Coordinates of C-alpha atoms in Angstrom, one line a residue:
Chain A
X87 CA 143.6 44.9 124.1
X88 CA 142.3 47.5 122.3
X89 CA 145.5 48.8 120.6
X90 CA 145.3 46.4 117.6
X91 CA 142.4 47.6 115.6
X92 CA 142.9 51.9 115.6
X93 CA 146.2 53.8 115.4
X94 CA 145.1 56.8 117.9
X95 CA 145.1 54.0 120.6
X96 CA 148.0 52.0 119.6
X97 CA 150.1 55.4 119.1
X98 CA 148.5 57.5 122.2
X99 CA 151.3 59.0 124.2
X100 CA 152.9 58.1 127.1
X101 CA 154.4 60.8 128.5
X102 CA 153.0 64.9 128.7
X103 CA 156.4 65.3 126.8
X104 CA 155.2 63.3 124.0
X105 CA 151.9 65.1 124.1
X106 CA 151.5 67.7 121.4
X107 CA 150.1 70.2 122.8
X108 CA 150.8 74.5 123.0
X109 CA 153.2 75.0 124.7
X110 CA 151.7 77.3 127.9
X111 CA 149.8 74.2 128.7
X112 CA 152.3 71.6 128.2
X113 CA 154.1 73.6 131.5
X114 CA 151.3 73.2 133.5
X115 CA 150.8 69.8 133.5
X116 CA 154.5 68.6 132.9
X117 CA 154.5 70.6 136.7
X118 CA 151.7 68.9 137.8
X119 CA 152.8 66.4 141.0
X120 CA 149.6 65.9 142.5
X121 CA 146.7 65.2 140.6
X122 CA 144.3 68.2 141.5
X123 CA 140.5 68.2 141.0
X124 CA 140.5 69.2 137.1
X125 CA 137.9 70.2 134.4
X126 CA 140.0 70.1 131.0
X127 CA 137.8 71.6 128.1
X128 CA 138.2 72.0 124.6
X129 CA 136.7 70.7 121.1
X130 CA 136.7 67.3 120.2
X131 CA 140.5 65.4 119.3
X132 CA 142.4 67.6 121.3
X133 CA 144.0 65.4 123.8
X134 CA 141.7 66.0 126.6
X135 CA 141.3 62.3 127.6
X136 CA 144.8 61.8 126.4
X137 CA 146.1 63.8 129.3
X138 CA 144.2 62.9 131.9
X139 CA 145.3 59.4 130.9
X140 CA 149.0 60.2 130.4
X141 CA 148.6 62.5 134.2
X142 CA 147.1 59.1 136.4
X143 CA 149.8 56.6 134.2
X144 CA 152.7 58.2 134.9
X145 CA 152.4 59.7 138.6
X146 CA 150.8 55.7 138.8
X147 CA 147.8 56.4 140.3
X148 CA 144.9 54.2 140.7
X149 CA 142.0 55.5 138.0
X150 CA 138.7 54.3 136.9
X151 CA 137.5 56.1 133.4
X152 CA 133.8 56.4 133.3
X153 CA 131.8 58.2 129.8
X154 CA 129.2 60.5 130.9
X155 CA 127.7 59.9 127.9
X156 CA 126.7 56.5 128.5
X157 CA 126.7 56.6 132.2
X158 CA 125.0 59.7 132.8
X159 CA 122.3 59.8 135.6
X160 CA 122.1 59.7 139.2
X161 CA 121.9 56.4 139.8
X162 CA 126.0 56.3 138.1
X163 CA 126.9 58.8 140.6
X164 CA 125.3 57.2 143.4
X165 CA 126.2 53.4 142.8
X166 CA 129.4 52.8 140.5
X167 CA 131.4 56.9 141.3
X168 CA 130.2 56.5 145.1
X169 CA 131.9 53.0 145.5
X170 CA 135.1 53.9 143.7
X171 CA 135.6 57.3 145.7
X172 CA 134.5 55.8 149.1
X173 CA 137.4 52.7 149.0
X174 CA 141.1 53.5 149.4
X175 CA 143.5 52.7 146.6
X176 CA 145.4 49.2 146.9
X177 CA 148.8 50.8 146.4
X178 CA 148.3 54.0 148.4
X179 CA 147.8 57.8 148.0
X180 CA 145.0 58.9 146.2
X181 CA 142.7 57.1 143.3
X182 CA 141.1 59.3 140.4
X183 CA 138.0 59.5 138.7
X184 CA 138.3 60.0 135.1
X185 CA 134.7 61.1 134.1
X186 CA 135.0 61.9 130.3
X187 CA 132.4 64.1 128.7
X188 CA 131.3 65.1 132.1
X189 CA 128.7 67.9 129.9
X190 CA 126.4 65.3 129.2
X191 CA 125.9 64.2 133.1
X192 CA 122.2 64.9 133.8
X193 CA 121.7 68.2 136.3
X194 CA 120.7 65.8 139.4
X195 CA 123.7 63.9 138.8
X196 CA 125.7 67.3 138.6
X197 CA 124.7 68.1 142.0
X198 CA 125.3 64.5 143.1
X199 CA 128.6 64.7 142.0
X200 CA 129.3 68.2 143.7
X201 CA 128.7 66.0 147.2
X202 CA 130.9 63.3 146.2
X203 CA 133.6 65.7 145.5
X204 CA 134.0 67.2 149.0
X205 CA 133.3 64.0 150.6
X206 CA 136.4 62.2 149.4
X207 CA 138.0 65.0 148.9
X208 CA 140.9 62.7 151.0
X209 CA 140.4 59.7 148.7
X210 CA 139.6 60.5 145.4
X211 CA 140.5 63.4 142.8
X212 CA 137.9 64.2 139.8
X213 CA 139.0 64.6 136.4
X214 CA 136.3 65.5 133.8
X215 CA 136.5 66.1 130.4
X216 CA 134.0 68.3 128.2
X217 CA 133.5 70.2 125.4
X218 CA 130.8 72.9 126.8
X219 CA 131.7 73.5 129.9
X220 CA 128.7 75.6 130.4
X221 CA 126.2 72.6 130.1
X222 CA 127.7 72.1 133.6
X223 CA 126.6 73.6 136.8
X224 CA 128.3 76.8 138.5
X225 CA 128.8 75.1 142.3
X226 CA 130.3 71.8 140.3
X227 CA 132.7 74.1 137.8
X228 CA 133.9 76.0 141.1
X229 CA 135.1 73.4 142.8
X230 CA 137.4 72.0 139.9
X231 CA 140.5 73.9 138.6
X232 CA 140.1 74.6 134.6
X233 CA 142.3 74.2 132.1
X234 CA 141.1 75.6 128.2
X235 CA 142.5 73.3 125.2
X236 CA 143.0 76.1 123.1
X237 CA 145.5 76.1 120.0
X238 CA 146.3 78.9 118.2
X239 CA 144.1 79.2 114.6
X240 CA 146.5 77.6 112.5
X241 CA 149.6 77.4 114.3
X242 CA 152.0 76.1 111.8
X243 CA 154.6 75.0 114.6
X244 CA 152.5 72.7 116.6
X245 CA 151.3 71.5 112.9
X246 CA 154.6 70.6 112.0
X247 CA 155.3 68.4 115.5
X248 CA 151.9 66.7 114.4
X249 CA 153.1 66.2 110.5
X250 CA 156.6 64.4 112.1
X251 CA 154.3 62.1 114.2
X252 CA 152.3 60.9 111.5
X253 CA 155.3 60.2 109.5
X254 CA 156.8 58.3 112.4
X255 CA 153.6 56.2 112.4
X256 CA 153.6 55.6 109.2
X257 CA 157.6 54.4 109.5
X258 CA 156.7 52.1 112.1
X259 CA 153.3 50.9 110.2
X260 CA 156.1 50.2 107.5
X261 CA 153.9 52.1 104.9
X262 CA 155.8 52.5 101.6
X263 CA 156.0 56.6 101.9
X264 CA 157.1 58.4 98.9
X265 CA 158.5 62.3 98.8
X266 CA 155.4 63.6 97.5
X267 CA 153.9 62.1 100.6
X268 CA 154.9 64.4 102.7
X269 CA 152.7 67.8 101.3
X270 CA 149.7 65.5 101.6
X271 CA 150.3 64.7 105.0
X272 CA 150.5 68.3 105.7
X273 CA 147.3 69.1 104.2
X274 CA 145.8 66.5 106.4
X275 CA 146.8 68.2 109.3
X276 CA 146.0 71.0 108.1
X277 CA 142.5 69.8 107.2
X278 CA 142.2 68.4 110.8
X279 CA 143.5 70.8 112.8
X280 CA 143.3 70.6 115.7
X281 CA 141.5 67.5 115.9
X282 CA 144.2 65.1 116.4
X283 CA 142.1 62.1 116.7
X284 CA 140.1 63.2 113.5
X285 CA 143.8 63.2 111.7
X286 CA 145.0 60.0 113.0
X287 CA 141.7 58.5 112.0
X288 CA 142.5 59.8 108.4
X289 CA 145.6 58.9 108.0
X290 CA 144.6 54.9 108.9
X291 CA 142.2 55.4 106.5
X292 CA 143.9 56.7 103.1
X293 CA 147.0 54.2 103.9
X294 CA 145.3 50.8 104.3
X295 CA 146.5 49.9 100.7
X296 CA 150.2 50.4 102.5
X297 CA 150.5 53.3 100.8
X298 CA 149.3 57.2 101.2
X299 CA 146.2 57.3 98.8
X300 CA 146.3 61.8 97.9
X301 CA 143.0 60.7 95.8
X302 CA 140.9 60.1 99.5
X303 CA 142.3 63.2 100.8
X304 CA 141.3 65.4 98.1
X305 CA 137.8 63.3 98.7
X306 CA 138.0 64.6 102.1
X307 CA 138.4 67.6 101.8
X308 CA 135.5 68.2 98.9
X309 CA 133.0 66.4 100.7
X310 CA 133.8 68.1 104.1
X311 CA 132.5 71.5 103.4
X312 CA 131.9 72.3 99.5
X313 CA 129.0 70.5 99.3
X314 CA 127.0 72.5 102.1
X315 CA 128.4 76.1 100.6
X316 CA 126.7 74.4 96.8
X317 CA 123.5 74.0 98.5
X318 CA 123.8 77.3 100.3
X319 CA 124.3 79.1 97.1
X320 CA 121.0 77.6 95.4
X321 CA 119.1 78.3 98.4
X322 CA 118.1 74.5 98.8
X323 CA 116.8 74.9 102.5
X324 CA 115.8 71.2 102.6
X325 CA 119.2 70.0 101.2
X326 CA 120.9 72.4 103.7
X327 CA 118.8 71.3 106.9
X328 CA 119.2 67.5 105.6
X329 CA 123.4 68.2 105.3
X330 CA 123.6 69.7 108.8
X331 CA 121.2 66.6 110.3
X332 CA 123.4 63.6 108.2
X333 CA 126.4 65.0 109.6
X334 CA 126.0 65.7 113.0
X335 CA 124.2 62.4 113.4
X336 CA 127.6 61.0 111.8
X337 CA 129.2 62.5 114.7
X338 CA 130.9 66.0 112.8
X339 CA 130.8 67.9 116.1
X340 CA 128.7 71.0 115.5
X341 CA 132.1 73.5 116.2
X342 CA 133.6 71.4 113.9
X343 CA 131.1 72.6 110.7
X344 CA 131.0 76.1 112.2
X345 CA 135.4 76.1 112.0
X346 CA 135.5 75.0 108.2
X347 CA 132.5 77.0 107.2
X348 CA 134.6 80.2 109.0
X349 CA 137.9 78.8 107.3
X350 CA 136.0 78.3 103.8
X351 CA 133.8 81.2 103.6
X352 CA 136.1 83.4 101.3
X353 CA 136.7 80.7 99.0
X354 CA 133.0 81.1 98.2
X355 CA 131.8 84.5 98.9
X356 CA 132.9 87.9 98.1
X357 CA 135.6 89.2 100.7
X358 CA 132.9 91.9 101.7
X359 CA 130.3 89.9 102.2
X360 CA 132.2 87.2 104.2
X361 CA 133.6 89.9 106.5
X362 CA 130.4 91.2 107.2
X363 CA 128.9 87.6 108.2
X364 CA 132.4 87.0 110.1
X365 CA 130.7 88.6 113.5
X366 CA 127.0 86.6 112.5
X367 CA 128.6 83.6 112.5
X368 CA 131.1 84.6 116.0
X369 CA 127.2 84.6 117.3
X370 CA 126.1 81.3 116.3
X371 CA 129.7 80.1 117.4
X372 CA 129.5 81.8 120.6
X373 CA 126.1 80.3 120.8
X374 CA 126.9 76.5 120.1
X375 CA 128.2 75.6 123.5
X376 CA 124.9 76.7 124.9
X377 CA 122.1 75.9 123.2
X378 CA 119.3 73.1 123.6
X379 CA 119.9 71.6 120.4
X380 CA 122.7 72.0 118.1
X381 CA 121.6 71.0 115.0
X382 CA 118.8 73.6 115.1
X383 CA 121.8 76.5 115.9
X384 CA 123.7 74.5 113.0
X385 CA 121.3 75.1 110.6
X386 CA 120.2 78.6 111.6
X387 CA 123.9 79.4 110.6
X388 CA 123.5 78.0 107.5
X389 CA 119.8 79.9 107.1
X390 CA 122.1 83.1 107.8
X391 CA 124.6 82.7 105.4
X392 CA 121.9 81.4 102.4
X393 CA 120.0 84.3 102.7
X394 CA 122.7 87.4 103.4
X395 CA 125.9 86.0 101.7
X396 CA 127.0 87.7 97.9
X397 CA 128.4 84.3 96.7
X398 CA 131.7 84.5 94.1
Chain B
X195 CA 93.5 66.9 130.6
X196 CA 97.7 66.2 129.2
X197 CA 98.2 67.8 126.1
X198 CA 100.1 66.0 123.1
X199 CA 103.6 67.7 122.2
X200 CA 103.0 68.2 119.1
X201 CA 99.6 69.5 119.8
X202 CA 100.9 72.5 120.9
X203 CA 103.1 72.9 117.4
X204 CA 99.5 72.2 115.4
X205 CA 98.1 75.1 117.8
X206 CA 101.4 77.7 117.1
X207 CA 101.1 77.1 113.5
X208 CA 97.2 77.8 113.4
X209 CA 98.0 80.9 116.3
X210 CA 95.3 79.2 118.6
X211 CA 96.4 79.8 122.5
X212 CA 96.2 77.0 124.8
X213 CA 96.3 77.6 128.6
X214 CA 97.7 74.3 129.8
X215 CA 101.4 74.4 129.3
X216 CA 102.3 71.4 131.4
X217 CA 103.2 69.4 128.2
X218 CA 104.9 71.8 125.8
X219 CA 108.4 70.2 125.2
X220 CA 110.4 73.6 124.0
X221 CA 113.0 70.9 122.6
X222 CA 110.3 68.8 119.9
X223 CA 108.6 71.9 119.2
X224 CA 111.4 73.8 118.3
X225 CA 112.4 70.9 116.2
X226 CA 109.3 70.9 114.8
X227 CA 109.7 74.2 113.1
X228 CA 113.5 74.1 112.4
X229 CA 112.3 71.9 109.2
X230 CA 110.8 75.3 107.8
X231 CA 112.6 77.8 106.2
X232 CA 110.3 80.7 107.5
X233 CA 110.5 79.6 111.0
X234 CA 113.7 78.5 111.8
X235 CA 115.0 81.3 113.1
X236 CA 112.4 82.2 115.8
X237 CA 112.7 78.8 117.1
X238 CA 116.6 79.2 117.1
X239 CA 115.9 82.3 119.0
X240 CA 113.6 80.0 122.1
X241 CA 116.2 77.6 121.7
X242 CA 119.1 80.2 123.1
X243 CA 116.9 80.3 125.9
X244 CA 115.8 76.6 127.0
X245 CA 115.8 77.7 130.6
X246 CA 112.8 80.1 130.1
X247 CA 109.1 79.3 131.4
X248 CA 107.4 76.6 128.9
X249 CA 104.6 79.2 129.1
X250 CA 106.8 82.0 127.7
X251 CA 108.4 80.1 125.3
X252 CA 105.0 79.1 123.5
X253 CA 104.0 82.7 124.1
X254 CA 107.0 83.9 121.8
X255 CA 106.7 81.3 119.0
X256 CA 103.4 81.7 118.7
X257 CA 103.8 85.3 118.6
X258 CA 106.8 85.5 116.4
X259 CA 105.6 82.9 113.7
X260 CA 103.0 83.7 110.9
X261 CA 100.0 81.7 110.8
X262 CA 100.6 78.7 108.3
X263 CA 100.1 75.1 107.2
X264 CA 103.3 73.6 107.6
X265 CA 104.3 70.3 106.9
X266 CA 107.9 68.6 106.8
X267 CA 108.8 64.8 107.0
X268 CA 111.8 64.6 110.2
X269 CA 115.4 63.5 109.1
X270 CA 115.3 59.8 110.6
X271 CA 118.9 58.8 111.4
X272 CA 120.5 55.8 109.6
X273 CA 120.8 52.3 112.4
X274 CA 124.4 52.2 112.1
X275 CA 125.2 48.6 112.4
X276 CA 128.1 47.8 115.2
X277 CA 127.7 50.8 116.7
X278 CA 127.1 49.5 120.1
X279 CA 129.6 47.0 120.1
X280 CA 132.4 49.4 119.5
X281 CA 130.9 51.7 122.4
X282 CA 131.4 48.8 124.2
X283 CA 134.3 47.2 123.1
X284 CA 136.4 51.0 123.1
X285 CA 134.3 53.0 126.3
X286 CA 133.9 55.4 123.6
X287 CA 130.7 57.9 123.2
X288 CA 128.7 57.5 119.8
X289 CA 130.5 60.6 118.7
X290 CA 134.1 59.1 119.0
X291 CA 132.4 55.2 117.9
X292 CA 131.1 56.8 114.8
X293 CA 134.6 57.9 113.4
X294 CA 136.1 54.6 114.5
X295 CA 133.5 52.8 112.8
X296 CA 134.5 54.8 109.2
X297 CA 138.2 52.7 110.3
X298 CA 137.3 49.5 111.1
X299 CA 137.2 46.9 108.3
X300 CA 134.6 44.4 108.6
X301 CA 137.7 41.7 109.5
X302 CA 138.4 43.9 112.8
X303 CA 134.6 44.2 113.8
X304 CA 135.0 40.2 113.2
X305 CA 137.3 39.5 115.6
X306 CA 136.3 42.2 118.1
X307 CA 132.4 40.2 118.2
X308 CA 134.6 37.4 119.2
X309 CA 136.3 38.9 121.7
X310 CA 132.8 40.6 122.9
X311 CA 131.0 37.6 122.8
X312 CA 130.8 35.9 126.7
X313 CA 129.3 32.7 125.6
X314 CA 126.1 31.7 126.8
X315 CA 122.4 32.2 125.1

């Protein structure tokens, strides 16, 4: 039902084979038979969900999918995951928990949740999802096996794969696609990287006149990260804090700014400079998973850079 | 007697102590003086540490930052109409509703009201 309106649902895989994903992991979990107790972590748009998905649809297991960041507290645990887990599955075998963005459960409903997990250990299987696993608690991580969504900075393979699926959207979208289309498309990827969801997102986006518009990815790509390195050069500190808070409360993930502000930095600093902030910034990175408050880390970043970087 | 939240920011930025820490919220406070470019970093530093005492915590910031008025008006986040429906309608978090919300024309929200919408008062 929900296919019609956004292309990353209507063109999710189906398979782990149409997954794009590095290769190491791809193994694992074309290997998988038996749907272990799993933590899959990673940044935002890389497939996480997608897989677990993909995983329970193809070995056909009964799964619920529950967002932690919605249902969150004890009271989820206790009522709607303790009836699911307690009741065998209608067509046999096993049923699985899908609890996406598990690192936003509350602590009580952490420990909860560490019960549940030995108690129908026979029934039910736990998959969460998350993008800091260290918001989560050591006894609950232990008990799930972990699997890191990492892709290679910049891998221009797996960006190729990605390119070709967009262009096969776009042929079944019947979008009028010209030659020059094609380096566009790969600095969308590029842009996104590896933020698939982010991409397809895009790409819906720039091609609703039924043709690629390269005028909104150019757009994308200034207002993404220039405008924060322009008020870092002048020193604005209230412009800078105000950036940071507009876009995280648009739902730019905090890793995300950090990434493009790493990837960017030369293209506005001098090369000394930018590789002397390189390990700062590794700290505020390092950092981001485990903070209170992001936007407070995000912006201490930025504090760092205005007041040590020799701009260009 | 309960002490107000943002008493205790009033009270770091004057260097006054207070001995009842039962209502310091590390989180607001720290918030507080993230709006200020000669504070922020201090109260990134307590907020690397959010597991620490509440008494320790005011202890450093009121320590580590210089006496001060300090004023700054909060960033109020934009109501982003249809946001809730397309949590709904998707089962997707804010985050991932926000970026589906910059793809949606106003015809799709349309017709997914319609398909929300249960009947009844």
């Amino acid at each position: 039902m929900t296919d019609k309106f956004l292309w990353v649902e209507r063109y999710a895989p189906q398979t782990i084979d149409e997954c794009i994903l590095p290769e190491k992991l791809k193994e694992e979990f074309s290997n998988i038979e038996t749907v272990p107790n799993m933590l899959l972590i990673g940044d935002a748009g890389v497939g996480k969900t997608t897989v677990a998905k993909v995983l329970c649809e193809t070995l056909n297991i009964d799964f619920m999918m529950m967002n932690a960041s919605t249902e969150r507290g004890i009271d989820d645990v206790r009522n709607k995951i303790d009836s699911f887990a307690s009741t065998t599955s209608l067509t046999g075998g096993y049923k699985v928990l899908l609890l996406d963005e598990a690192d936003n459960l509350t602590q009580d409903a952490q420990k909860a949740l560490r019960a549940l997990i030995e108690q129908y250990q026979n029934n039910c299987r736990f998959v969460l999802t998350c993008n800091y696993p260290y918001k989560l608690i050591d006894p609950l991580r232990s008990r799930l096996q972990e699997y890191c969504f990492t892709y290679p900075l910049n891998d221009s393979s797996i960006q190729t794969l990605f390119t070709k699926r967009l262009l096969e959207i776009l042929t079944t979208e019947k979008v009028n696609l010209k030659k020059e289309d094609v380096p566009v498309l790969k600095s969308l990827v590029r842009m996104c990287y590896p933020n698939w969801r982010k991409c397809i997102h895009e790409l819906q986006r720039i091609t609703t006149s039924g043709e690629v518009n390269a005028s909104l990815v150019n757009q994308l790509k200034e207002n993404h990260i220039s405008t924060l390195f322009e008020l870092m050069k002048v020193k604005n500190f209230s412009k800078v804090r105000e950036w940071v808070a507009e876009n995280m409360s648009q739902g730019v993930a905090p890793q995300e700014i950090i990434s493009l502000v790493f990837r960017e930095m030369t293209n506005h600093m001098t090369v000394p400079s930018a590789a002397m902030l390189s390990t700062e910034l590794a700290q505020y990175q390092y950092w981001s998973g485990r903070v209170a408050d992001q936007e407070l880390n995000t912006t201490a970043m930025c504090v760092s850079i205005m007041m040590n970087a020799e701009w260009q | 007697m309960a002490v107000n939240p943002f008493d205790y920011v009033k009270a770091i930025n004057e260097k006054r102590p207070i001995d009842n820490h039962s209502g310091y919220t590390p989180f607001l406070s720290n918030r507080a003086f993230s709006y200020n470019l000669d504070t922020i970093l201090a109260a990134n530093e307590m907020n690397k540490y959010p597991d620490l005492p509440p008494e320790v915590q005011f202890a450093f910031m009121n320590e580590a930052i210089r006496k001060g008025r300090r004023y700054s008006s909060w960033y109020k986040e934009q109501d982003t109409p249809n946001l809730e429906i397309v949590m709904q309608f998707f089962g997707y978090s804010k985050a991932k509703a926000l970026e589906a919300l910059q793809v949606l024309t106003q015809e799709n929200l349309k017709e997914i009201k319609e398909r929300m919408d249960t009947g009844g008062r």
